[in-house]
mmCIF file of C-alpha atoms in Angstrom:
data_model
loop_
_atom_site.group_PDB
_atom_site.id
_atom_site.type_symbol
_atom_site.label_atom_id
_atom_site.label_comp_id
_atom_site.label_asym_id
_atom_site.label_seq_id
_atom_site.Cartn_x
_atom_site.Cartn_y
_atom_site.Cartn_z
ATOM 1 C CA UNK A 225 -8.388 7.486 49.433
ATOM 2 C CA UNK A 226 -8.109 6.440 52.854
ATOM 3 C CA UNK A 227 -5.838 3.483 53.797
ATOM 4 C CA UNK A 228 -7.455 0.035 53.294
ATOM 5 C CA UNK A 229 -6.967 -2.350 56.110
ATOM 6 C CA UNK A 230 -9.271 -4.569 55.390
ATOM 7 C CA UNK A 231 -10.464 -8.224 55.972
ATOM 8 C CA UNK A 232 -13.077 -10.583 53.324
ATOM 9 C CA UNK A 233 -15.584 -11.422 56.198
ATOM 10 C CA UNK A 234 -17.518 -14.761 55.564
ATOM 11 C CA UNK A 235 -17.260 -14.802 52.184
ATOM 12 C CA UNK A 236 -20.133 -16.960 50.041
ATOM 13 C CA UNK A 237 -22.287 -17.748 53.549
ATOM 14 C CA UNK A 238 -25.706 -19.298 53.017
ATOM 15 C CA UNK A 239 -28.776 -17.691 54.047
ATOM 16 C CA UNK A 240 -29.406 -16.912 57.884
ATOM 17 C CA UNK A 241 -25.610 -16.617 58.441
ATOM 18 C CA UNK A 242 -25.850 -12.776 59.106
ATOM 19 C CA UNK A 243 -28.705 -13.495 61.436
ATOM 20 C CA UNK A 244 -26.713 -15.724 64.529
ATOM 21 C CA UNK A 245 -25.623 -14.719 67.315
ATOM 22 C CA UNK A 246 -22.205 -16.267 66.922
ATOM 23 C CA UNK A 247 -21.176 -14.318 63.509
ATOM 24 C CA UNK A 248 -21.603 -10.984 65.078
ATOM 25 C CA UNK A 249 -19.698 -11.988 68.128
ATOM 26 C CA UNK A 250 -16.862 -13.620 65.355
ATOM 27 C CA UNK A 251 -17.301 -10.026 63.190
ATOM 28 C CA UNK A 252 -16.791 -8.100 66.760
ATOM 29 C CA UNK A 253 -13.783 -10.259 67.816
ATOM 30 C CA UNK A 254 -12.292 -10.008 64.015
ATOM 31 C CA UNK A 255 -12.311 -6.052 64.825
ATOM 32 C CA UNK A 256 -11.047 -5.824 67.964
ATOM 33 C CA UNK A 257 -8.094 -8.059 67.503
ATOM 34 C CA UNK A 258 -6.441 -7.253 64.207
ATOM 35 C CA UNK A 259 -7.333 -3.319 64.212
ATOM 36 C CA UNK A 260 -9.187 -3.350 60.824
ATOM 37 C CA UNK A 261 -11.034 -0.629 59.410
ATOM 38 C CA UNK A 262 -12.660 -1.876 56.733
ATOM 39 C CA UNK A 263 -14.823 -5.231 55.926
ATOM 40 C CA UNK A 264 -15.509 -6.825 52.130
ATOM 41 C CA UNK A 265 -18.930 -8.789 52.054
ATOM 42 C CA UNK A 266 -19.109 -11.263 49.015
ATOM 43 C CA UNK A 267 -22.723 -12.534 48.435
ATOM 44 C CA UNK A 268 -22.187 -15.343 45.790
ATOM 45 C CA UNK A 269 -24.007 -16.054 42.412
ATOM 46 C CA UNK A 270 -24.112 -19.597 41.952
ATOM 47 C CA UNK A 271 -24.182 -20.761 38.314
ATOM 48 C CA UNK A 272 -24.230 -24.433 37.370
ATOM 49 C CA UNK A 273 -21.334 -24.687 35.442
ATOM 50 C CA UNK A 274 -18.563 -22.421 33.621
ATOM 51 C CA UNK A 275 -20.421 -22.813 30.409
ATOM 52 C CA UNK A 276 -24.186 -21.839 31.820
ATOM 53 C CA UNK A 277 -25.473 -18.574 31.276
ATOM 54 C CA UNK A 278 -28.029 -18.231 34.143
ATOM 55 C CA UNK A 279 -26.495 -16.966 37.685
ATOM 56 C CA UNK A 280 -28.227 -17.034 40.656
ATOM 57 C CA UNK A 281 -28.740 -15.068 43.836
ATOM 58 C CA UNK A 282 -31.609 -15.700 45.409
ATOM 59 C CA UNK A 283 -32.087 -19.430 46.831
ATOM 60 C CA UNK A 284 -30.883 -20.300 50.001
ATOM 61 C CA UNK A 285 -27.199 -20.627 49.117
ATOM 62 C CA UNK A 286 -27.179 -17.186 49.181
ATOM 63 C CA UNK A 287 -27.077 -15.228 52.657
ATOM 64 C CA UNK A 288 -30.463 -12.786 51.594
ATOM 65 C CA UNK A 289 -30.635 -9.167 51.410
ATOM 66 C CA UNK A 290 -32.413 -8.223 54.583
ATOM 67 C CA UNK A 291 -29.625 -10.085 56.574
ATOM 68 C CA UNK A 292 -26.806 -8.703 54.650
ATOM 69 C CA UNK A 293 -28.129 -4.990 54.909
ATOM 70 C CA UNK A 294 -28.295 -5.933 58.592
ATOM 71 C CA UNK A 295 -24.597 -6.747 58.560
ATOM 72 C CA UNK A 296 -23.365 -3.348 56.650
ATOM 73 C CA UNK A 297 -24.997 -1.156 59.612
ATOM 74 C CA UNK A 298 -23.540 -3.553 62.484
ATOM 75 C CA UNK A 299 -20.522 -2.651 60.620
ATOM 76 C CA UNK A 300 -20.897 1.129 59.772
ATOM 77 C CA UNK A 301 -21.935 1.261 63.829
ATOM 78 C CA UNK A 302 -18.800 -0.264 64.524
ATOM 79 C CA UNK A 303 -17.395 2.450 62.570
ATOM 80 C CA UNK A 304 -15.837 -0.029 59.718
ATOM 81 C CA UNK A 305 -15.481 0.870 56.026
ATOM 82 C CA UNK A 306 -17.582 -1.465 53.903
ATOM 83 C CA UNK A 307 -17.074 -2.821 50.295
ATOM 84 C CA UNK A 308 -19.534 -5.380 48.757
ATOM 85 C CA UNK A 309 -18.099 -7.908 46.604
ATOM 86 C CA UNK A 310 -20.835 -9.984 44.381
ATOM 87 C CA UNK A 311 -18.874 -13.084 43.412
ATOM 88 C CA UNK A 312 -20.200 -15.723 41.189
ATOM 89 C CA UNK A 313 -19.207 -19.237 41.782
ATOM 90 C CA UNK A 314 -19.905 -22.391 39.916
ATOM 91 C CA UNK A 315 -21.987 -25.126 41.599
ATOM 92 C CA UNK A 316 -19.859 -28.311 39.754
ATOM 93 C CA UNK A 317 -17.122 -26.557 41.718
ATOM 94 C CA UNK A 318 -15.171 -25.228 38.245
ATOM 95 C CA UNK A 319 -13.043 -21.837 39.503
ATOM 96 C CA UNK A 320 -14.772 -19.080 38.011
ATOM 97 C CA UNK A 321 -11.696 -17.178 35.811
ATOM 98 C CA UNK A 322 -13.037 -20.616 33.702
ATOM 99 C CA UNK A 323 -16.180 -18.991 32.729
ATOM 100 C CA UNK A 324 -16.135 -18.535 28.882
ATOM 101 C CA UNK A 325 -18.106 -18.977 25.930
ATOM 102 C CA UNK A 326 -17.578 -18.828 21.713
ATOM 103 C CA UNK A 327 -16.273 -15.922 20.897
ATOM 104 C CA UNK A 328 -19.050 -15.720 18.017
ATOM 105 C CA UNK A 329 -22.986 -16.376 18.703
ATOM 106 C CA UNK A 330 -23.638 -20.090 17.794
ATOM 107 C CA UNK A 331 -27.291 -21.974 17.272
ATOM 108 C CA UNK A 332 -27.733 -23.356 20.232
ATOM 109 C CA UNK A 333 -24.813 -23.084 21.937
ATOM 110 C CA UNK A 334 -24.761 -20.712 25.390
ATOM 111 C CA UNK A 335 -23.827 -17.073 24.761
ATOM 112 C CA UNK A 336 -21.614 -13.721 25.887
ATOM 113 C CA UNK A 337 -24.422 -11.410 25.623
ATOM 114 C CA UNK A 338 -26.966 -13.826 27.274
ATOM 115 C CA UNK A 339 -24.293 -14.034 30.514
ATOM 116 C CA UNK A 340 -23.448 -11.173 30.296
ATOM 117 C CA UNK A 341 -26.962 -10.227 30.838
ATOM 118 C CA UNK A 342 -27.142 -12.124 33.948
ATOM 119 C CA UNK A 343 -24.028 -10.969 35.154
ATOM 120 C CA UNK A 344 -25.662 -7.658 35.277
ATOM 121 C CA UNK A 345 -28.712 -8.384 36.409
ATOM 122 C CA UNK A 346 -26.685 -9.833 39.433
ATOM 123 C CA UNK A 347 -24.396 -6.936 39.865
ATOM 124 C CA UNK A 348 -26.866 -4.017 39.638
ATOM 125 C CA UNK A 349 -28.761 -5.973 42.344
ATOM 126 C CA UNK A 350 -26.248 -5.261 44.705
ATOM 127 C CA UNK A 351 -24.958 -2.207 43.454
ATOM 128 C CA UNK A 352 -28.688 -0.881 44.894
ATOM 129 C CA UNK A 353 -27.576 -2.108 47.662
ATOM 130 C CA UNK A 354 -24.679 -1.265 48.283
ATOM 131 C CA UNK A 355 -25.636 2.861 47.041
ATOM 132 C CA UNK A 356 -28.506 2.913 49.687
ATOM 133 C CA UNK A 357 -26.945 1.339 52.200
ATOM 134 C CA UNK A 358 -24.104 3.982 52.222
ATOM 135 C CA UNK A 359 -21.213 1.559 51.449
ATOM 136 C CA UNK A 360 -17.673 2.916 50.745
ATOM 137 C CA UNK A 361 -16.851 0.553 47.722
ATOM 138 C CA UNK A 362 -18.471 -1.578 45.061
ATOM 139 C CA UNK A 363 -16.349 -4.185 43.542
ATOM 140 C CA UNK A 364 -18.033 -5.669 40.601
ATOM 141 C CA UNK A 365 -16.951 -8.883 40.667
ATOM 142 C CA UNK A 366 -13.559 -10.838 40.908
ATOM 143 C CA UNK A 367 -10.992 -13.217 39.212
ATOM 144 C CA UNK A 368 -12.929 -13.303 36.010
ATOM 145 C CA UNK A 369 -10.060 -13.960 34.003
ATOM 146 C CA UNK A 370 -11.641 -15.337 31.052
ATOM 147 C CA UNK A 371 -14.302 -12.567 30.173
ATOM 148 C CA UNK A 372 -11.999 -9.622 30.866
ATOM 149 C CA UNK A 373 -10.879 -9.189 27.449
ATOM 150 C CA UNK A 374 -15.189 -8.591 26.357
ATOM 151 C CA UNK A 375 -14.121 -4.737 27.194
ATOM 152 C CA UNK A 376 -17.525 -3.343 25.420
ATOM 153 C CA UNK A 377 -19.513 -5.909 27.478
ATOM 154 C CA UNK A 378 -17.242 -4.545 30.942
ATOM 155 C CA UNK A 379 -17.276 -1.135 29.816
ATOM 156 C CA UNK A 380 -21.391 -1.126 29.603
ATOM 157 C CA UNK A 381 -21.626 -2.836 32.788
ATOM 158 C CA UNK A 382 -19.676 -0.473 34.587
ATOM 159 C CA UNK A 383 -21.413 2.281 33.009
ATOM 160 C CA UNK A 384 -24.636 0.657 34.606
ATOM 161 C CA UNK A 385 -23.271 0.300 37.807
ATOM 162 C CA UNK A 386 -22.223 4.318 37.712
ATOM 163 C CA UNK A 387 -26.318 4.987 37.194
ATOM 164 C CA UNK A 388 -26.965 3.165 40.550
ATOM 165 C CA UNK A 389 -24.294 3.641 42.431
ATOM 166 C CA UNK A 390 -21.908 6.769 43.326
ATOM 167 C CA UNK A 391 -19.126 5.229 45.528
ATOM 168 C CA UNK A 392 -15.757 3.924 44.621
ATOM 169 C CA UNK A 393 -16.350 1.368 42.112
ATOM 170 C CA UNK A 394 -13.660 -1.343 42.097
ATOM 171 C CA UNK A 395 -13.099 -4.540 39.813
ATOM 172 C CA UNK A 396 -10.817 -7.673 41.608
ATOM 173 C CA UNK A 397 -8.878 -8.904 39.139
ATOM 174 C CA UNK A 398 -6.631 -12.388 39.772
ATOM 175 C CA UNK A 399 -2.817 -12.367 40.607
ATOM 176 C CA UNK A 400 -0.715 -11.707 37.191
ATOM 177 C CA UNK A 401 -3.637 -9.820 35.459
ATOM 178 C CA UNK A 402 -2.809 -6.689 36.294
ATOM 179 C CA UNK A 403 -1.796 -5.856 33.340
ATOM 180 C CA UNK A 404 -4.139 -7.317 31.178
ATOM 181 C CA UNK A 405 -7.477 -5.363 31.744
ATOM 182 C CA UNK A 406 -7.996 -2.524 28.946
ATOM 183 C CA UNK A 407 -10.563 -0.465 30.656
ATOM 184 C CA UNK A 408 -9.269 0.492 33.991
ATOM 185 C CA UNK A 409 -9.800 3.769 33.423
ATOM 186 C CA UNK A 410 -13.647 2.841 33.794
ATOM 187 C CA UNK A 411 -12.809 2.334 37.997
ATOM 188 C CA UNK A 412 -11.899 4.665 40.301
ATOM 189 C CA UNK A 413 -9.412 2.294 42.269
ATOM 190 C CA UNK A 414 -7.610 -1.111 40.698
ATOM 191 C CA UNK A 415 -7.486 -4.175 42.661
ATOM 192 C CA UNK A 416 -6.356 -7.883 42.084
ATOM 193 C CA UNK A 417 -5.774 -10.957 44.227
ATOM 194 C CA UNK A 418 -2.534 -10.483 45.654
ATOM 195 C CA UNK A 419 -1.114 -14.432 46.254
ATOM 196 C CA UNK A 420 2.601 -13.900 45.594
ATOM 197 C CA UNK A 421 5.324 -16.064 46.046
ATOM 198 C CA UNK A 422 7.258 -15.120 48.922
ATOM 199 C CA UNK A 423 10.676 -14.468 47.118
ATOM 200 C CA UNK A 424 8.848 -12.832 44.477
ATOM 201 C CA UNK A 425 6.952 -9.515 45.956
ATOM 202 C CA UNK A 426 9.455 -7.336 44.134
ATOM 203 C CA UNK A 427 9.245 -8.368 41.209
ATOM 204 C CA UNK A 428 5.265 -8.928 40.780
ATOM 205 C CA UNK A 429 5.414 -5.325 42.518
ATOM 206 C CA UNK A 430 7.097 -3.340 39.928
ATOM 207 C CA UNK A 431 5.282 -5.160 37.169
ATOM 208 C CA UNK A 432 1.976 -3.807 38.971
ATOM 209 C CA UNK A 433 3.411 -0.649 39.586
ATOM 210 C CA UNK A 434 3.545 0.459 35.660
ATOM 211 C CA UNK A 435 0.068 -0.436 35.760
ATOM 212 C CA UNK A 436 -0.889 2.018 38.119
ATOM 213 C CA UNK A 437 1.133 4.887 36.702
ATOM 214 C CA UNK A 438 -0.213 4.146 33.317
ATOM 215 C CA UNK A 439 -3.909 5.049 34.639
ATOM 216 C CA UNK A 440 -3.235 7.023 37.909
ATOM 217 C CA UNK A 441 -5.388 5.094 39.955
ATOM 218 C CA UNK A 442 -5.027 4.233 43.700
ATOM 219 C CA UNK A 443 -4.913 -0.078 43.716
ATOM 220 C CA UNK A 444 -5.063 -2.041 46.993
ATOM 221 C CA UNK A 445 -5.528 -6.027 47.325
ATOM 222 C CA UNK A 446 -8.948 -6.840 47.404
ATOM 223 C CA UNK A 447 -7.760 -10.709 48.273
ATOM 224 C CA UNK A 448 -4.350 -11.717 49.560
ATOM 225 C CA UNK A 449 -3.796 -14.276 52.242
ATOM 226 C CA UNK A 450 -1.348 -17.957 52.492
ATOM 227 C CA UNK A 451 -2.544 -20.991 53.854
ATOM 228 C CA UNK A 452 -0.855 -22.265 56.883
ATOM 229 C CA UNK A 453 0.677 -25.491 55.140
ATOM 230 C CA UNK A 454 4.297 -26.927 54.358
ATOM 231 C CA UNK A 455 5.187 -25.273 50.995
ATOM 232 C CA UNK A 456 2.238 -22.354 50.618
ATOM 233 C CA UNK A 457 4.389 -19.450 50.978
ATOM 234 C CA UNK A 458 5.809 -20.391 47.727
ATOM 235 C CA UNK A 459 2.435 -21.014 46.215
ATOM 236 C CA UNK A 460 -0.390 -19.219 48.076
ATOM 237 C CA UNK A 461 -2.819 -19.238 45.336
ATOM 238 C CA UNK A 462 -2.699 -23.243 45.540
ATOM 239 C CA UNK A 463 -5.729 -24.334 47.658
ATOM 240 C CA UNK A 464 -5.197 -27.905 47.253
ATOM 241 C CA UNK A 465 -1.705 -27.849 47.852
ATOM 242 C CA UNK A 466 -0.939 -31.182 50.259
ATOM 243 C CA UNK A 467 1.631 -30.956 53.253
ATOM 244 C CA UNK A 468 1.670 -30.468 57.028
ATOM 245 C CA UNK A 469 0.643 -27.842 59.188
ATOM 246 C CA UNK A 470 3.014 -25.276 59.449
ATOM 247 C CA UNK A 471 1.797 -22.189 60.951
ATOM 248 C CA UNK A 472 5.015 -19.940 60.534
ATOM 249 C CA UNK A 473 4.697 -20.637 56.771
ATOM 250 C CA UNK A 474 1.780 -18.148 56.939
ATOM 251 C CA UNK A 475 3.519 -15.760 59.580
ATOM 252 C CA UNK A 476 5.962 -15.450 57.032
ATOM 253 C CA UNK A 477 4.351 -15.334 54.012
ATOM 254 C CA UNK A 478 1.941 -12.171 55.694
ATOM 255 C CA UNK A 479 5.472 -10.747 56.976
ATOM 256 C CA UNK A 480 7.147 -10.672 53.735
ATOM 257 C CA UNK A 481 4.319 -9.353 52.174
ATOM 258 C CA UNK A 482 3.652 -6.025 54.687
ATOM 259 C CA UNK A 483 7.213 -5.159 54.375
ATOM 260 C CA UNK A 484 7.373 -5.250 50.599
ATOM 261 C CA UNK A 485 4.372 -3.386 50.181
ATOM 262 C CA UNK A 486 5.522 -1.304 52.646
ATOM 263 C CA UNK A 487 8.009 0.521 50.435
ATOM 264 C CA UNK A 488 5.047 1.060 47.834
ATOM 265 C CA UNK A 489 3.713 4.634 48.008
ATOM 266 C CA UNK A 490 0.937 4.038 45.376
ATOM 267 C CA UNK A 491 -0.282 0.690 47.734
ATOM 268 C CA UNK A 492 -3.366 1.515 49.441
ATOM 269 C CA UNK A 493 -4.325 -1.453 51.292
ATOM 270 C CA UNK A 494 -5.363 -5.111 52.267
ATOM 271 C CA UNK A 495 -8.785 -7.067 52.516
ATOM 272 C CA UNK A 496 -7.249 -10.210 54.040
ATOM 273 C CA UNK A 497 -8.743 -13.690 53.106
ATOM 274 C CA UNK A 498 -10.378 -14.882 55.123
ATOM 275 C CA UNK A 499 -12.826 -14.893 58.206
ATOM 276 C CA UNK A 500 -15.292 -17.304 59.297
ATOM 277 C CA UNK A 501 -18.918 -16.070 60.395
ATOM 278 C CA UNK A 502 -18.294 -18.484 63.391
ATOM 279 C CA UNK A 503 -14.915 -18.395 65.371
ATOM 280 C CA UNK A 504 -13.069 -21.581 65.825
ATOM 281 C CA UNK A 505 -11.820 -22.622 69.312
ATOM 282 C CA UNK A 506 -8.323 -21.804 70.589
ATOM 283 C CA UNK A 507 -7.953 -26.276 69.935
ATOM 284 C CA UNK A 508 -9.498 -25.729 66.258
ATOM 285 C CA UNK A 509 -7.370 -23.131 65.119
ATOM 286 C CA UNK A 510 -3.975 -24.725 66.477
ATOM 287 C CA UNK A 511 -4.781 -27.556 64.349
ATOM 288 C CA UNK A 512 -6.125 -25.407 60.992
ATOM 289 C CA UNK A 513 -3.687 -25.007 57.881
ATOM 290 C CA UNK A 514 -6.177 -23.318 55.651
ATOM 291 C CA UNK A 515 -6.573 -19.811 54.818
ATOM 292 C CA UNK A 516 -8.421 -18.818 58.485
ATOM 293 C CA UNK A 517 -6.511 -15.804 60.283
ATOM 294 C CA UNK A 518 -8.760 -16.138 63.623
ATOM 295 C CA UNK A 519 -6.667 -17.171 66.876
ATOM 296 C CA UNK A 520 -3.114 -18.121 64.813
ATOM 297 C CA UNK A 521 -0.424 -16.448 64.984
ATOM 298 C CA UNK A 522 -1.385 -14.214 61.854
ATOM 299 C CA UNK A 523 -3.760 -12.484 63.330
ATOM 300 C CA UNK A 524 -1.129 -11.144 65.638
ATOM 301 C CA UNK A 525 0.937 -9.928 62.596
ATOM 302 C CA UNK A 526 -1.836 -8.494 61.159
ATOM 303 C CA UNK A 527 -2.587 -6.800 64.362
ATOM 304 C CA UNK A 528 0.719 -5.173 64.446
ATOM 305 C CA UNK A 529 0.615 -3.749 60.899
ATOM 306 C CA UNK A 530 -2.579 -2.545 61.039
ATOM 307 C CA UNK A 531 -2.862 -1.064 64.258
ATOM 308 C CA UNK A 532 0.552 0.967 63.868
ATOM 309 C CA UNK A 533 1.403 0.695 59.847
ATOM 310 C CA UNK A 534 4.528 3.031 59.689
ATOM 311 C CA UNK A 535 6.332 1.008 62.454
ATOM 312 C CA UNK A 536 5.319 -2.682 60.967
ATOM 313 C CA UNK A 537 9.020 -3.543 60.212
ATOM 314 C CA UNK A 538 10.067 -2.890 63.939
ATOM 315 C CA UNK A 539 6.995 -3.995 65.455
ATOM 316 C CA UNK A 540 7.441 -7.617 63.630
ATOM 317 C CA UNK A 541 9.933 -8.514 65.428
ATOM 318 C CA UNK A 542 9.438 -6.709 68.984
ATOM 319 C CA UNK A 543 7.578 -9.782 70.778
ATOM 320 C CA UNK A 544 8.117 -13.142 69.606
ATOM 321 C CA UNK A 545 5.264 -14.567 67.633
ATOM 322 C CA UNK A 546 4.025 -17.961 69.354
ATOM 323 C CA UNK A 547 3.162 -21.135 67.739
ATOM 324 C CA UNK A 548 2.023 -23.267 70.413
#
């Protein structure tokens, strides 16, 4: 399996996003500045709420497939690896690893089986796709936490995806789950969400690395990114963490990570999270302390790594990374 370094590019876009101007100048820039060679596209399934059982794709919250079948071949031209992503969300905002029903069928109560249903109804969809469209990787869904353990329901869906789709089929599982997933052996590569503390790479590494000799499987991150913000590289999972901007939080966080991972022989990659369909200014992005990698330092660190990956260590600290 080639070596995944990878970005999430405008992840959950509404339709026409694919179709401006300014997001293939923003996917051009993305590529020619941190050296990536491969691209994750995450169309979302909206469903109401974590408790609903209906998911969909095909309203205007939802970039549509014409556009997004546009976007793989700008890609593929560009000579990029692509992975497609479908990613449900909930509409009242509820993160979906909440998504969950009674373990038994009740009277009128919502149900596994009828989500489940949905679910693949969704991910077949895309699976089409992402099988006609030539794309590297299909990675049926992500941070599902709470339906992982329905294994026959994951299991069957898989097995549907396999009758559509003959690429390397993925599943994103969330950070500390790595170990919790029964039917790995039912991908051909395992991938979670990679937000680590910054003290604690080690650690989380090992623990993931007895998951990947258990099934022999190549794993990369299919997520893993810091916000730039007082106090994320402690907690980079923590979108609503409060502080000030602090943009070599993030340089750090990144650095930490690459060299860690580095020593990993069984780590195959990165899809970094995130970029934004449309660039912000040189002014916007000195003042963002989100997630965005375009014009901060990170992207430079990310350049580095990627575009030389045996020499990251050295090339770190070669030219000093600027703030301001």
């Amino acid at each position: 399996m080639k070596a995944i370094r990878g970005i999430t590019f405008a992840p959950f876009q509404r339709k026409g996003t694919f179709t401006k101007k300014e997001t293939k100048e923003s996917f051009d820039y993305m590529l020619e500045h941190t050296k990536a060679n491969f691209v994750i596209f995450a169309p979302s399934g909206l469903q109401n709420t974590a408790q609903s059982e209906e998911i969909c794709y095909t309203s205007s919250a939802t970039f549509s497939d014409e556009e997004l079948r546009e976007m793989i071949r700008y890609a593929k031209k560009k000579g990029v690896g692509v992975a497609l992503k479908p990613t449900v969300n909930c509409k009242n905002g509820v993160w979906r690893a909440y998504i969950s029903f009674f373990e038994r069928d009740v009277v009128c109560e919502p149900k596994w089986s009828n989500w489940f249903h949905s679910y693949t109804d969704f991910q077949i969809h895309y699976a089409k796709i992402a099988k006609e469209e030539q794309c590297e990787m299909f990675i049926a869904g992500c941070e599902m936490v709470m339906t992982e353990h329905r294994e026959t329901e994951w299991r069957h869906l898989l097995a549907k995806i396999r009758e559509v789709y003959d690429g390397l089929l993925s599943y994103n599982t969330d950070k500390y789950q790595e170990e919790n997933i029964s039917w790995w052996d039912a991908v051909d590569v395992i991938s979670s969400s990679g937000y680590y503390p910054i003290d604690d790479w080690e650690r989380q590494l090992d623990r993931i690395e007895k998951v990947v000799n258990q099934y022999k499987k190549p794993f990369f991150f299919a997520e893993a990114g810091c916000m730039s913000r007082e106090g994320s590289k402690y907690v980079p999972n923590n979108w609503g963490l409060q502080g000030k901007q602090r943009l070599e939080e993030q340089v750090e966080w990144y650095e930490a990570m690459f060299l860690a991972c580095e020593k990993r022989n069984w780590m195959k990659g990165f899809a970094m999270w995130d970029w934004k369909p449309i660039m912000n200014t040189e002014q916007e992005a000195k003042k963002d302390d989100g997630y965005e990698i375009c014009k901060k330092p990170v992207q430079e660190v990310i350049r580095r790594f990627y575009e030389n990956k045996k020499e990251s260590e050295r090339l770190f600290h070669k030219e000093e990374i600027k703030y301001e």
